[in-house]
PDB file of C-alpha atoms in Angstrom:
ATOM      1  CA  UNK A   1     -33.527 -94.850 -56.072  1.00 53.00           C
ATOM      2  CA  UNK A   2     -34.070 -93.203 -59.458  1.00 58.00           C
ATOM      3  CA  UNK A   3     -37.842 -93.181 -59.949  1.00 72.00           C
ATOM      4  CA  UNK A   4     -38.842 -90.964 -56.991  1.00 83.00           C
ATOM      5  CA  UNK A   5     -40.612 -87.800 -58.196  1.00 86.00           C
ATOM      6  CA  UNK A   6     -41.684 -84.508 -56.631  1.00 86.00           C
ATOM      7  CA  UNK A   7     -45.212 -85.244 -57.837  1.00 88.00           C
ATOM      8  CA  UNK A   8     -45.278 -88.428 -55.767  1.00 89.00           C
ATOM      9  CA  UNK A   9     -44.103 -86.492 -52.727  1.00 88.00           C
ATOM     10  CA  UNK A  10     -46.959 -84.026 -53.203  1.00 88.00           C
ATOM     11  CA  UNK A  11     -49.415 -86.911 -53.396  1.00 90.00           C
ATOM     12  CA  UNK A  12     -47.896 -88.350 -50.225  1.00 90.00           C
ATOM     13  CA  UNK A  13     -48.263 -85.003 -48.462  1.00 87.00           C
ATOM     14  CA  UNK A  14     -51.895 -84.648 -49.563  1.00 89.00           C
ATOM     15  CA  UNK A  15     -52.854 -88.143 -48.439  1.00 90.00           C
ATOM     16  CA  UNK A  16     -51.084 -87.696 -45.105  1.00 88.00           C
ATOM     17  CA  UNK A  17     -52.935 -84.413 -44.580  1.00 86.00           C
ATOM     18  CA  UNK A  18     -56.423 -85.608 -45.573  1.00 87.00           C
ATOM     19  CA  UNK A  19     -56.212 -89.254 -44.422  1.00 87.00           C
ATOM     20  CA  UNK A  20     -58.617 -90.083 -47.225  1.00 88.00           C
ATOM     21  CA  UNK A  21     -57.889 -91.094 -50.824  1.00 89.00           C
ATOM     22  CA  UNK A  22     -60.900 -89.300 -52.273  1.00 88.00           C
ATOM     23  CA  UNK A  23     -60.236 -85.948 -50.580  1.00 88.00           C
ATOM     24  CA  UNK A  24     -56.502 -86.170 -51.281  1.00 89.00           C
ATOM     25  CA  UNK A  25     -57.161 -86.902 -54.964  1.00 91.00           C
ATOM     26  CA  UNK A  26     -59.539 -83.950 -55.168  1.00 90.00           C
ATOM     27  CA  UNK A  27     -56.921 -81.668 -53.569  1.00 88.00           C
ATOM     28  CA  UNK A  28     -54.360 -82.858 -56.134  1.00 90.00           C
ATOM     29  CA  UNK A  29     -56.812 -82.533 -59.054  1.00 90.00           C
ATOM     30  CA  UNK A  30     -56.351 -86.163 -60.150  1.00 92.00           C
ATOM     31  CA  UNK A  31     -58.533 -89.256 -60.027  1.00 92.00           C
ATOM     32  CA  UNK A  32     -58.574 -91.475 -56.949  1.00 90.00           C
ATOM     33  CA  UNK A  33     -57.262 -94.541 -58.868  1.00 91.00           C
ATOM     34  CA  UNK A  34     -54.386 -92.442 -60.227  1.00 92.00           C
ATOM     35  CA  UNK A  35     -53.477 -91.247 -56.745  1.00 91.00           C
ATOM     36  CA  UNK A  36     -53.645 -94.779 -55.354  1.00 91.00           C
ATOM     37  CA  UNK A  37     -51.426 -96.024 -58.164  1.00 92.00           C
ATOM     38  CA  UNK A  38     -48.823 -93.336 -57.514  1.00 91.00           C
ATOM     39  CA  UNK A  39     -48.772 -94.043 -53.773  1.00 92.00           C
ATOM     40  CA  UNK A  40     -48.294 -97.755 -54.443  1.00 91.00           C
ATOM     41  CA  UNK A  41     -45.463 -96.973 -56.846  1.00 90.00           C
ATOM     42  CA  UNK A  42     -43.838 -94.780 -54.186  1.00 90.00           C
ATOM     43  CA  UNK A  43     -44.136 -97.550 -51.587  1.00 89.00           C
ATOM     44  CA  UNK A  44     -42.588-100.015 -53.988  1.00 89.00           C
ATOM     45  CA  UNK A  45     -39.743 -97.622 -54.706  1.00 88.00           C
ATOM     46  CA  UNK A  46     -39.099 -97.109 -50.994  1.00 89.00           C
ATOM     47  CA  UNK A  47     -39.540-100.779 -50.162  1.00 88.00           C
ATOM     48  CA  UNK A  48     -42.069-100.387 -47.322  1.00 90.00           C
ATOM     49  CA  UNK A  49     -45.682 -99.423 -46.647  1.00 91.00           C
ATOM     50  CA  UNK A  50     -46.298 -95.730 -46.011  1.00 92.00           C
ATOM     51  CA  UNK A  51     -49.954 -96.069 -45.010  1.00 91.00           C
ATOM     52  CA  UNK A  52     -52.234 -98.406 -43.099  1.00 90.00           C
ATOM     53  CA  UNK A  53     -55.477 -98.779 -45.025  1.00 85.00           C
ATOM     54  CA  UNK A  54     -58.926 -99.795 -43.847  1.00 78.00           C
ATOM     55  CA  UNK A  55     -62.468 -99.023 -44.965  1.00 73.00           C
ATOM     56  CA  UNK A  56     -62.802 -95.883 -42.867  1.00 75.00           C
ATOM     57  CA  UNK A  57     -59.406 -94.268 -42.620  1.00 79.00           C
ATOM     58  CA  UNK A  58     -55.916 -94.086 -44.024  1.00 89.00           C
ATOM     59  CA  UNK A  59     -53.116 -93.702 -41.463  1.00 90.00           C
ATOM     60  CA  UNK A  60     -49.385 -93.218 -41.812  1.00 91.00           C
ATOM     61  CA  UNK A  61     -47.198 -96.059 -40.634  1.00 92.00           C
ATOM     62  CA  UNK A  62     -44.260 -95.160 -38.396  1.00 89.00           C
ATOM     63  CA  UNK A  63     -42.060 -95.418 -41.491  1.00 92.00           C
ATOM     64  CA  UNK A  64     -44.550 -93.284 -43.385  1.00 89.00           C
ATOM     65  CA  UNK A  65     -44.472 -90.589 -40.692  1.00 89.00           C
ATOM     66  CA  UNK A  66     -40.716 -90.283 -41.053  1.00 89.00           C
ATOM     67  CA  UNK A  67     -40.898 -90.176 -44.848  1.00 90.00           C
ATOM     68  CA  UNK A  68     -43.765 -87.641 -44.770  1.00 88.00           C
ATOM     69  CA  UNK A  69     -41.777 -85.329 -42.478  1.00 86.00           C
ATOM     70  CA  UNK A  70     -38.818 -85.427 -44.850  1.00 87.00           C
ATOM     71  CA  UNK A  71     -41.132 -84.981 -47.843  1.00 87.00           C
ATOM     72  CA  UNK A  72     -42.618 -81.832 -46.286  1.00 82.00           C
ATOM     73  CA  UNK A  73     -39.114 -80.399 -45.845  1.00 81.00           C
ATOM     74  CA  UNK A  74     -38.243 -81.189 -49.475  1.00 85.00           C
ATOM     75  CA  UNK A  75     -41.466 -79.703 -50.846  1.00 82.00           C
ATOM     76  CA  UNK A  76     -41.125 -76.557 -48.755  1.00 77.00           C
ATOM     77  CA  UNK A  77     -37.564 -76.110 -49.994  1.00 76.00           C
ATOM     78  CA  UNK A  78     -38.761 -76.621 -53.575  1.00 79.00           C
ATOM     79  CA  UNK A  79     -41.529 -74.048 -53.160  1.00 76.00           C
ATOM     80  CA  UNK A  80     -39.074 -71.561 -51.700  1.00 69.00           C
ATOM     81  CA  UNK A  81     -36.680 -72.208 -54.584  1.00 70.00           C
ATOM     82  CA  UNK A  82     -39.445 -71.498 -57.093  1.00 70.00           C
ATOM     83  CA  UNK A  83     -40.486 -68.416 -55.137  1.00 65.00           C
ATOM     84  CA  UNK A  84     -36.912 -67.147 -55.047  1.00 59.00           C
ATOM     85  CA  UNK A  85     -36.596 -67.609 -58.798  1.00 63.00           C
ATOM     86  CA  UNK A  86     -39.776 -65.633 -59.479  1.00 62.00           C
ATOM     87  CA  UNK A  87     -38.879 -62.886 -57.001  1.00 59.00           C
ATOM     88  CA  UNK A  88     -35.353 -62.536 -58.344  1.00 53.00           C
ATOM     89  CA  UNK A  89     -36.402 -62.543 -61.999  1.00 57.00           C
ATOM     90  CA  UNK A  90     -38.976 -59.765 -62.045  1.00 57.00           C
ATOM     91  CA  UNK A  91     -39.479 -58.633 -58.445  1.00 58.00           C
ATOM     92  CA  UNK A  92     -43.194 -59.442 -58.698  1.00 67.00           C
ATOM     93  CA  UNK A  93     -45.277 -61.818 -56.623  1.00 72.00           C
ATOM     94  CA  UNK A  94     -46.997 -64.274 -58.982  1.00 76.00           C
ATOM     95  CA  UNK A  95     -48.531 -66.588 -56.359  1.00 82.00           C
ATOM     96  CA  UNK A  96     -49.520 -65.747 -52.802  1.00 88.00           C
ATOM     97  CA  UNK A  97     -51.025 -68.078 -50.202  1.00 92.00           C
ATOM     98  CA  UNK A  98     -52.538 -66.065 -47.363  1.00 95.00           C
ATOM     99  CA  UNK A  99     -53.850 -67.288 -44.020  1.00 97.00           C
ATOM    100  CA  UNK A 100     -56.146 -65.092 -41.894  1.00 97.00           C
ATOM    101  CA  UNK A 101     -57.789 -65.626 -38.504  1.00 96.00           C
ATOM    102  CA  UNK A 102     -61.643 -65.670 -38.513  1.00 94.00           C
ATOM    103  CA  UNK A 103     -62.001 -62.467 -36.450  1.00 95.00           C
ATOM    104  CA  UNK A 104     -60.157 -60.509 -39.164  1.00 95.00           C
ATOM    105  CA  UNK A 105     -60.905 -62.279 -42.461  1.00 95.00           C
ATOM    106  CA  UNK A 106     -64.524 -61.184 -43.172  1.00 94.00           C
ATOM    107  CA  UNK A 107     -63.750 -57.507 -42.579  1.00 93.00           C
ATOM    108  CA  UNK A 108     -60.283 -57.058 -44.066  1.00 93.00           C
ATOM    109  CA  UNK A 109     -60.221 -59.446 -47.022  1.00 93.00           C
ATOM    110  CA  UNK A 110     -62.668 -57.670 -49.384  1.00 91.00           C
ATOM    111  CA  UNK A 111     -60.574 -54.500 -49.521  1.00 90.00           C
ATOM    112  CA  UNK A 112     -57.217 -56.280 -49.239  1.00 91.00           C
ATOM    113  CA  UNK A 113     -57.891 -58.674 -52.125  1.00 90.00           C
ATOM    114  CA  UNK A 114     -58.894 -55.770 -54.329  1.00 88.00           C
ATOM    115  CA  UNK A 115     -55.715 -53.857 -53.428  1.00 86.00           C
ATOM    116  CA  UNK A 116     -53.491 -56.892 -54.021  1.00 86.00           C
ATOM    117  CA  UNK A 117     -54.932 -57.734 -57.424  1.00 84.00           C
ATOM    118  CA  UNK A 118     -54.651 -54.126 -58.555  1.00 83.00           C
ATOM    119  CA  UNK A 119     -50.980 -53.943 -57.555  1.00 77.00           C
ATOM    120  CA  UNK A 120     -49.988 -57.388 -58.808  1.00 74.00           C
ATOM    121  CA  UNK A 121     -51.744 -58.071 -62.097  1.00 73.00           C
ATOM    122  CA  UNK A 122     -52.366 -61.762 -62.756  1.00 75.00           C
ATOM    123  CA  UNK A 123     -51.667 -62.690 -59.128  1.00 81.00           C
ATOM    124  CA  UNK A 124     -52.595 -66.285 -58.270  1.00 84.00           C
ATOM    125  CA  UNK A 125     -54.138 -65.647 -54.851  1.00 88.00           C
ATOM    126  CA  UNK A 126     -55.195 -68.361 -52.396  1.00 90.00           C
ATOM    127  CA  UNK A 127     -56.810 -67.514 -49.059  1.00 94.00           C
ATOM    128  CA  UNK A 128     -57.150 -69.757 -46.009  1.00 95.00           C
ATOM    129  CA  UNK A 129     -59.246 -68.800 -42.966  1.00 96.00           C
ATOM    130  CA  UNK A 130     -58.536 -70.745 -39.802  1.00 95.00           C
ATOM    131  CA  UNK A 131     -57.324 -70.463 -36.215  1.00 95.00           C
ATOM    132  CA  UNK A 132     -53.854 -69.282 -35.216  1.00 95.00           C
ATOM    133  CA  UNK A 133     -52.310 -72.673 -34.303  1.00 94.00           C
ATOM    134  CA  UNK A 134     -53.297 -74.088 -37.698  1.00 94.00           C
ATOM    135  CA  UNK A 135     -51.960 -71.039 -39.518  1.00 96.00           C
ATOM    136  CA  UNK A 136     -48.612 -71.327 -37.746  1.00 95.00           C
ATOM    137  CA  UNK A 137     -48.440 -75.031 -38.549  1.00 92.00           C
ATOM    138  CA  UNK A 138     -49.196 -74.473 -42.226  1.00 91.00           C
ATOM    139  CA  UNK A 139     -46.683 -71.640 -42.432  1.00 93.00           C
ATOM    140  CA  UNK A 140     -43.963 -73.862 -41.023  1.00 89.00           C
ATOM    141  CA  UNK A 141     -44.938 -76.658 -43.399  1.00 84.00           C
ATOM    142  CA  UNK A 142     -44.672 -74.305 -46.378  1.00 84.00           C
ATOM    143  CA  UNK A 143     -48.368 -74.449 -47.270  1.00 87.00           C
ATOM    144  CA  UNK A 144     -48.844 -70.720 -46.624  1.00 92.00           C
ATOM    145  CA  UNK A 145     -46.642 -67.787 -47.576  1.00 92.00           C
ATOM    146  CA  UNK A 146     -47.925 -65.401 -44.917  1.00 95.00           C
ATOM    147  CA  UNK A 147     -50.597 -65.055 -42.261  1.00 97.00           C
ATOM    148  CA  UNK A 148     -52.508 -62.168 -40.695  1.00 97.00           C
ATOM    149  CA  UNK A 149     -53.258 -62.780 -37.026  1.00 96.00           C
ATOM    150  CA  UNK A 150     -52.999 -61.406 -33.500  1.00 95.00           C
ATOM    151  CA  UNK A 151     -49.485 -60.936 -32.132  1.00 95.00           C
ATOM    152  CA  UNK A 152     -47.344 -62.094 -30.521  1.00 94.00           C
ATOM    153  CA  UNK A 153     -46.927 -65.531 -32.027  1.00 94.00           C
ATOM    154  CA  UNK A 154     -43.442 -66.037 -30.557  1.00 91.00           C
ATOM    155  CA  UNK A 155     -42.462 -68.685 -33.082  1.00 93.00           C
ATOM    156  CA  UNK A 156     -38.656 -68.679 -33.625  1.00 94.00           C
ATOM    157  CA  UNK A 157     -38.970 -69.670 -37.287  1.00 92.00           C
ATOM    158  CA  UNK A 158     -41.280 -66.761 -38.179  1.00 96.00           C
ATOM    159  CA  UNK A 159     -40.821 -63.050 -38.806  1.00 96.00           C
ATOM    160  CA  UNK A 160     -43.456 -60.884 -37.096  1.00 97.00           C
ATOM    161  CA  UNK A 161     -44.453 -57.410 -38.308  1.00 96.00           C
ATOM    162  CA  UNK A 162     -46.984 -55.421 -36.290  1.00 96.00           C
ATOM    163  CA  UNK A 163     -49.599 -53.745 -38.502  1.00 95.00           C
ATOM    164  CA  UNK A 164     -51.957 -51.890 -36.170  1.00 93.00           C
ATOM    165  CA  UNK A 165     -53.541 -51.915 -32.734  1.00 92.00           C
ATOM    166  CA  UNK A 166     -57.280 -52.522 -32.710  1.00 92.00           C
ATOM    167  CA  UNK A 167     -59.645 -51.634 -29.884  1.00 91.00           C
ATOM    168  CA  UNK A 168     -62.440 -53.847 -28.555  1.00 91.00           C
ATOM    169  CA  UNK A 169     -65.943 -52.499 -27.967  1.00 90.00           C
ATOM    170  CA  UNK A 170     -68.692 -53.614 -25.613  1.00 91.00           C
ATOM    171  CA  UNK A 171     -71.910 -54.862 -27.235  1.00 94.00           C
ATOM    172  CA  UNK A 172     -75.069 -54.841 -25.086  1.00 93.00           C
ATOM    173  CA  UNK A 173     -78.804 -55.150 -25.797  1.00 93.00           C
ATOM    174  CA  UNK A 174     -80.466 -51.953 -27.020  1.00 91.00           C
ATOM    175  CA  UNK A 175     -82.444 -51.620 -23.777  1.00 90.00           C
ATOM    176  CA  UNK A 176     -79.167 -51.236 -21.856  1.00 85.00           C
ATOM    177  CA  UNK A 177     -78.404 -48.004 -23.669  1.00 84.00           C
ATOM    178  CA  UNK A 178     -77.816 -45.192 -21.209  1.00 74.00           C
ATOM    179  CA  UNK A 179     -77.282 -47.469 -18.226  1.00 75.00           C
ATOM    180  CA  UNK A 180     -74.096 -47.043 -16.205  1.00 66.00           C
ATOM    181  CA  UNK A 181     -71.305 -48.998 -17.833  1.00 70.00           C
ATOM    182  CA  UNK A 182     -69.879 -51.941 -15.909  1.00 79.00           C
ATOM    183  CA  UNK A 183     -66.245 -51.812 -14.889  1.00 77.00           C
ATOM    184  CA  UNK A 184     -63.885 -54.710 -15.545  1.00 80.00           C
ATOM    185  CA  UNK A 185     -64.741 -56.485 -12.312  1.00 79.00           C
ATOM    186  CA  UNK A 186     -68.467 -56.174 -12.967  1.00 80.00           C
ATOM    187  CA  UNK A 187     -67.971 -57.465 -16.496  1.00 80.00           C
ATOM    188  CA  UNK A 188     -66.366 -60.611 -15.114  1.00 77.00           C
ATOM    189  CA  UNK A 189     -69.575 -61.371 -13.194  1.00 80.00           C
ATOM    190  CA  UNK A 190     -71.955 -60.810 -16.105  1.00 84.00           C
ATOM    191  CA  UNK A 191     -73.083 -63.305 -18.715  1.00 87.00           C
ATOM    192  CA  UNK A 192     -70.237 -62.786 -21.116  1.00 88.00           C
ATOM    193  CA  UNK A 193     -70.779 -64.377 -24.517  1.00 91.00           C
ATOM    194  CA  UNK A 194     -67.561 -65.725 -26.002  1.00 89.00           C
ATOM    195  CA  UNK A 195     -66.150 -67.359 -29.078  1.00 91.00           C
ATOM    196  CA  UNK A 196     -65.592 -71.066 -28.657  1.00 88.00           C
ATOM    197  CA  UNK A 197     -62.290 -72.385 -27.347  1.00 85.00           C
ATOM    198  CA  UNK A 198     -59.408 -72.189 -29.780  1.00 85.00           C
ATOM    199  CA  UNK A 199     -60.021 -68.574 -30.800  1.00 88.00           C
ATOM    200  CA  UNK A 200     -57.342 -66.215 -29.499  1.00 90.00           C
ATOM    201  CA  UNK A 201     -59.984 -63.467 -29.277  1.00 89.00           C
ATOM    202  CA  UNK A 202     -61.728 -65.513 -26.566  1.00 88.00           C
ATOM    203  CA  UNK A 203     -58.621 -65.465 -24.402  1.00 88.00           C
ATOM    204  CA  UNK A 204     -58.108 -61.752 -25.006  1.00 87.00           C
ATOM    205  CA  UNK A 205     -61.672 -60.984 -23.887  1.00 84.00           C
ATOM    206  CA  UNK A 206     -61.280 -63.131 -20.777  1.00 82.00           C
ATOM    207  CA  UNK A 207     -58.005 -61.437 -19.940  1.00 83.00           C
ATOM    208  CA  UNK A 208     -59.518 -57.960 -20.111  1.00 82.00           C
ATOM    209  CA  UNK A 209     -62.470 -58.937 -17.940  1.00 77.00           C
ATOM    210  CA  UNK A 210     -60.185 -60.572 -15.370  1.00 68.00           C
ATOM    211  CA  UNK A 211     -62.205 -63.754 -15.835  1.00 57.00           C
ATOM    212  CA  UNK A 212     -60.514 -67.095 -15.358  1.00 55.00           C
ATOM    213  CA  UNK A 213     -61.343 -69.732 -18.002  1.00 51.00           C
ATOM    214  CA  UNK A 214     -62.226 -72.306 -15.350  1.00 47.00           C
ATOM    215  CA  UNK A 215     -64.620 -69.910 -13.628  1.00 48.00           C
ATOM    216  CA  UNK A 216     -66.218 -69.028 -16.945  1.00 49.00           C
ATOM    217  CA  UNK A 217     -66.641 -72.684 -17.833  1.00 48.00           C
ATOM    218  CA  UNK A 218     -68.489 -73.285 -14.571  1.00 43.00           C
ATOM    219  CA  UNK A 219     -71.130 -70.647 -15.364  1.00 50.00           C
ATOM    220  CA  UNK A 220     -74.060 -71.050 -17.704  1.00 50.00           C
ATOM    221  CA  UNK A 221     -72.487 -69.304 -20.689  1.00 56.00           C
ATOM    222  CA  UNK A 222     -72.966 -69.727 -24.411  1.00 67.00           C
ATOM    223  CA  UNK A 223     -70.099 -70.002 -26.865  1.00 82.00           C
ATOM    224  CA  UNK A 224     -70.259 -69.186 -30.559  1.00 88.00           C
ATOM    225  CA  UNK A 225     -68.142 -69.929 -33.597  1.00 88.00           C
ATOM    226  CA  UNK A 226     -68.348 -66.423 -35.084  1.00 92.00           C
ATOM    227  CA  UNK A 227     -68.624 -62.777 -34.060  1.00 94.00           C
ATOM    228  CA  UNK A 228     -71.847 -62.545 -36.063  1.00 94.00           C
ATOM    229  CA  UNK A 229     -73.472 -65.172 -33.855  1.00 93.00           C
ATOM    230  CA  UNK A 230     -72.245 -63.410 -30.710  1.00 94.00           C
ATOM    231  CA  UNK A 231     -73.883 -60.124 -31.731  1.00 95.00           C
ATOM    232  CA  UNK A 232     -77.149 -61.843 -32.647  1.00 95.00           C
ATOM    233  CA  UNK A 233     -77.134 -63.577 -29.260  1.00 94.00           C
ATOM    234  CA  UNK A 234     -76.767 -60.182 -27.586  1.00 94.00           C
ATOM    235  CA  UNK A 235     -79.669 -58.898 -29.692  1.00 94.00           C
ATOM    236  CA  UNK A 236     -81.737 -61.821 -28.363  1.00 93.00           C
ATOM    237  CA  UNK A 237     -80.992 -60.753 -24.792  1.00 91.00           C
ATOM    238  CA  UNK A 238     -78.725 -63.659 -23.903  1.00 92.00           C
ATOM    239  CA  UNK A 239     -75.873 -61.568 -22.534  1.00 91.00           C
ATOM    240  CA  UNK A 240     -73.134 -59.137 -23.521  1.00 92.00           C
ATOM    241  CA  UNK A 241     -69.985 -59.513 -25.572  1.00 93.00           C
ATOM    242  CA  UNK A 242     -66.831 -57.817 -26.806  1.00 92.00           C
ATOM    243  CA  UNK A 243     -65.980 -57.543 -30.487  1.00 94.00           C
ATOM    244  CA  UNK A 244     -63.049 -55.908 -32.322  1.00 94.00           C
ATOM    245  CA  UNK A 245     -63.659 -52.434 -33.701  1.00 92.00           C
ATOM    246  CA  UNK A 246     -63.097 -53.666 -37.264  1.00 92.00           C
ATOM    247  CA  UNK A 247     -66.213 -55.852 -36.992  1.00 93.00           C
ATOM    248  CA  UNK A 248     -68.640 -53.178 -35.760  1.00 92.00           C
ATOM    249  CA  UNK A 249     -69.966 -51.899 -39.089  1.00 91.00           C
ATOM    250  CA  UNK A 250     -70.649 -55.381 -40.478  1.00 92.00           C
ATOM    251  CA  UNK A 251     -71.886 -57.201 -37.401  1.00 93.00           C
ATOM    252  CA  UNK A 252     -74.190 -54.534 -35.949  1.00 92.00           C
ATOM    253  CA  UNK A 253     -75.807 -53.699 -39.277  1.00 90.00           C
ATOM    254  CA  UNK A 254     -78.785 -55.983 -38.688  1.00 88.00           C
ATOM    255  CA  UNK A 255     -78.778 -56.151 -34.882  1.00 92.00           C
ATOM    256  CA  UNK A 256     -80.560 -53.933 -32.376  1.00 93.00           C
ATOM    257  CA  UNK A 257     -77.692 -53.494 -29.950  1.00 95.00           C
ATOM    258  CA  UNK A 258     -75.786 -50.773 -28.158  1.00 93.00           C
ATOM    259  CA  UNK A 259     -72.066 -50.401 -28.959  1.00 91.00           C
ATOM    260  CA  UNK A 260     -69.938 -48.824 -26.267  1.00 88.00           C
ATOM    261  CA  UNK A 261     -66.338 -47.622 -26.569  1.00 84.00           C
ATOM    262  CA  UNK A 262     -64.147 -47.707 -23.493  1.00 81.00           C
ATOM    263  CA  UNK A 263     -62.329 -44.499 -22.591  1.00 72.00           C
ATOM    264  CA  UNK A 264     -59.782 -45.850 -20.102  1.00 71.00           C
ATOM    265  CA  UNK A 265     -58.027 -49.198 -19.846  1.00 75.00           C
ATOM    266  CA  UNK A 266     -59.104 -49.892 -23.401  1.00 80.00           C
ATOM    267  CA  UNK A 267     -58.999 -53.569 -24.329  1.00 87.00           C
ATOM    268  CA  UNK A 268     -57.136 -54.058 -27.570  1.00 90.00           C
ATOM    269  CA  UNK A 269     -55.061 -56.424 -29.648  1.00 93.00           C
ATOM    270  CA  UNK A 270     -52.163 -56.046 -32.045  1.00 95.00           C
ATOM    271  CA  UNK A 271     -52.789 -57.416 -35.526  1.00 96.00           C
ATOM    272  CA  UNK A 272     -49.705 -58.372 -37.478  1.00 96.00           C
ATOM    273  CA  UNK A 273     -48.322 -60.288 -40.407  1.00 97.00           C
ATOM    274  CA  UNK A 274     -45.995 -63.269 -40.094  1.00 98.00           C
ATOM    275  CA  UNK A 275     -43.968 -65.326 -42.555  1.00 96.00           C
ATOM    276  CA  UNK A 276     -41.085 -67.781 -42.519  1.00 93.00           C
ATOM    277  CA  UNK A 277     -37.681 -66.239 -41.957  1.00 92.00           C
ATOM    278  CA  UNK A 278     -36.412 -68.295 -44.904  1.00 87.00           C
ATOM    279  CA  UNK A 279     -39.104 -67.028 -47.286  1.00 86.00           C
ATOM    280  CA  UNK A 280     -37.727 -65.791 -50.628  1.00 82.00           C
ATOM    281  CA  UNK A 281     -40.628 -63.336 -50.719  1.00 85.00           C
ATOM    282  CA  UNK A 282     -39.490 -61.445 -47.601  1.00 88.00           C
ATOM    283  CA  UNK A 283     -38.913 -58.136 -49.414  1.00 87.00           C
ATOM    284  CA  UNK A 284     -42.254 -58.324 -51.217  1.00 87.00           C
ATOM    285  CA  UNK A 285     -44.044 -59.340 -48.019  1.00 91.00           C
ATOM    286  CA  UNK A 286     -42.742 -56.247 -46.241  1.00 92.00           C
ATOM    287  CA  UNK A 287     -44.289 -54.163 -49.041  1.00 89.00           C
ATOM    288  CA  UNK A 288     -47.524 -56.149 -48.750  1.00 91.00           C
ATOM    289  CA  UNK A 289     -47.594 -55.526 -44.992  1.00 93.00           C
ATOM    290  CA  UNK A 290     -47.762 -51.780 -45.739  1.00 92.00           C
ATOM    291  CA  UNK A 291     -50.680 -52.469 -48.078  1.00 89.00           C
ATOM    292  CA  UNK A 292     -52.500 -54.486 -45.404  1.00 91.00           C
ATOM    293  CA  UNK A 293     -52.028 -51.633 -42.958  1.00 90.00           C
ATOM    294  CA  UNK A 294     -53.508 -49.161 -45.429  1.00 87.00           C
ATOM    295  CA  UNK A 295     -56.420 -51.474 -46.290  1.00 86.00           C
ATOM    296  CA  UNK A 296     -57.301 -51.850 -42.606  1.00 86.00           C
ATOM    297  CA  UNK A 297     -57.172 -48.147 -41.781  1.00 80.00           C
ATOM    298  CA  UNK A 298     -60.695 -47.121 -42.829  1.00 77.00           C
ATOM    299  CA  UNK A 299     -62.210 -50.275 -41.302  1.00 74.00           C
ATOM    300  CA  UNK A 300     -60.976 -49.498 -37.821  1.00 62.00           C
ATOM    301  CA  UNK A 301     -62.712 -46.128 -37.836  1.00 58.00           C
ATOM    302  CA  UNK A 302     -66.006 -47.562 -39.136  1.00 49.00           C
ATOM    303  CA  UNK A 303     -69.095 -47.442 -36.950  1.00 44.00           C
ATOM    304  CA  UNK A 304     -72.247 -49.514 -37.179  1.00 40.00           C
ATOM    305  CA  UNK A 305     -75.240 -47.632 -38.529  1.00 38.00           C
ATOM    306  CA  UNK A 306     -77.853 -49.639 -36.625  1.00 38.00           C
ATOM    307  CA  UNK A 307     -76.100 -49.518 -33.255  1.00 43.00           C
ATOM    308  CA  UNK A 308     -75.965 -46.808 -30.667  1.00 44.00           C
ATOM    309  CA  UNK A 309     -72.421 -45.680 -29.848  1.00 46.00           C
ATOM    310  CA  UNK A 310     -71.388 -44.173 -26.510  1.00 45.00           C
ATOM    311  CA  UNK A 311     -68.150 -43.792 -24.594  1.00 45.00           C
ATOM    312  CA  UNK A 312     -67.681 -45.171 -21.122  1.00 41.00           C
ATOM    313  CA  UNK A 313     -64.984 -45.546 -18.535  1.00 42.00           C
ATOM    314  CA  UNK A 314     -64.006 -49.015 -17.400  1.00 43.00           C
TER     315      UNK A 314
END
């Protein structure tokens, strides 16, 4: 087998990930016919079909699944080899692929990207915003270099570094300002607006309120895909919600709501950075983790200008 190329393996990985020739070709920056030709050449070289093809979808064969798994391992090793060479040669990060959860990305990224580009001139920076399970998967597959998310992840293959602890605040309609604050048990009985399933912040909010997911599902509650939507729903009088302190300044800017800080039994989460234990960028990523911590500092003390802020006991 002498004609197998790394480029073909990357095309295989892209097609396996997208299950669509057009999207895979776009991701690889080549034409669809060229991608199809390369996949056919790879199948001929290996002596078996890698994909089942029909008009609607492209699926890996059982043989293709095995080859794709091995291809991912090879490509990850190649990426790490290239990363090690760059890191060893000049100690600088030249390419960085960052993953961030949605309840952190809109608030942290503007300042973080500016800090990163100032420190590492000419940095090729790629950012991916998605949920924690997807970030962990893409880290393990070598498609991300690091991720910023809520800890713990408890993944044996990953290094975890805690960055900071962030408090949650209670968001209520403006007309509730000055009313006695509900305790945790009372919160569990109120119409709590939540992010849709899959967001770790949803589970953290439920845990603080002592609300069981099954009980919540049985009530007439509304879920949202973003913190912005949650705050606007509170403004419309549909219920109450919790949001992380980092989001207050941005999300309450255009909403008539009351923001309340808990004084006891504060709900919170630990935000951290994770990367593969085998990453050749480990030393640089530790330095970057300090930068992320510094970038986040001012955000966690920010307060919304359009919201009323009071302290309560819960």
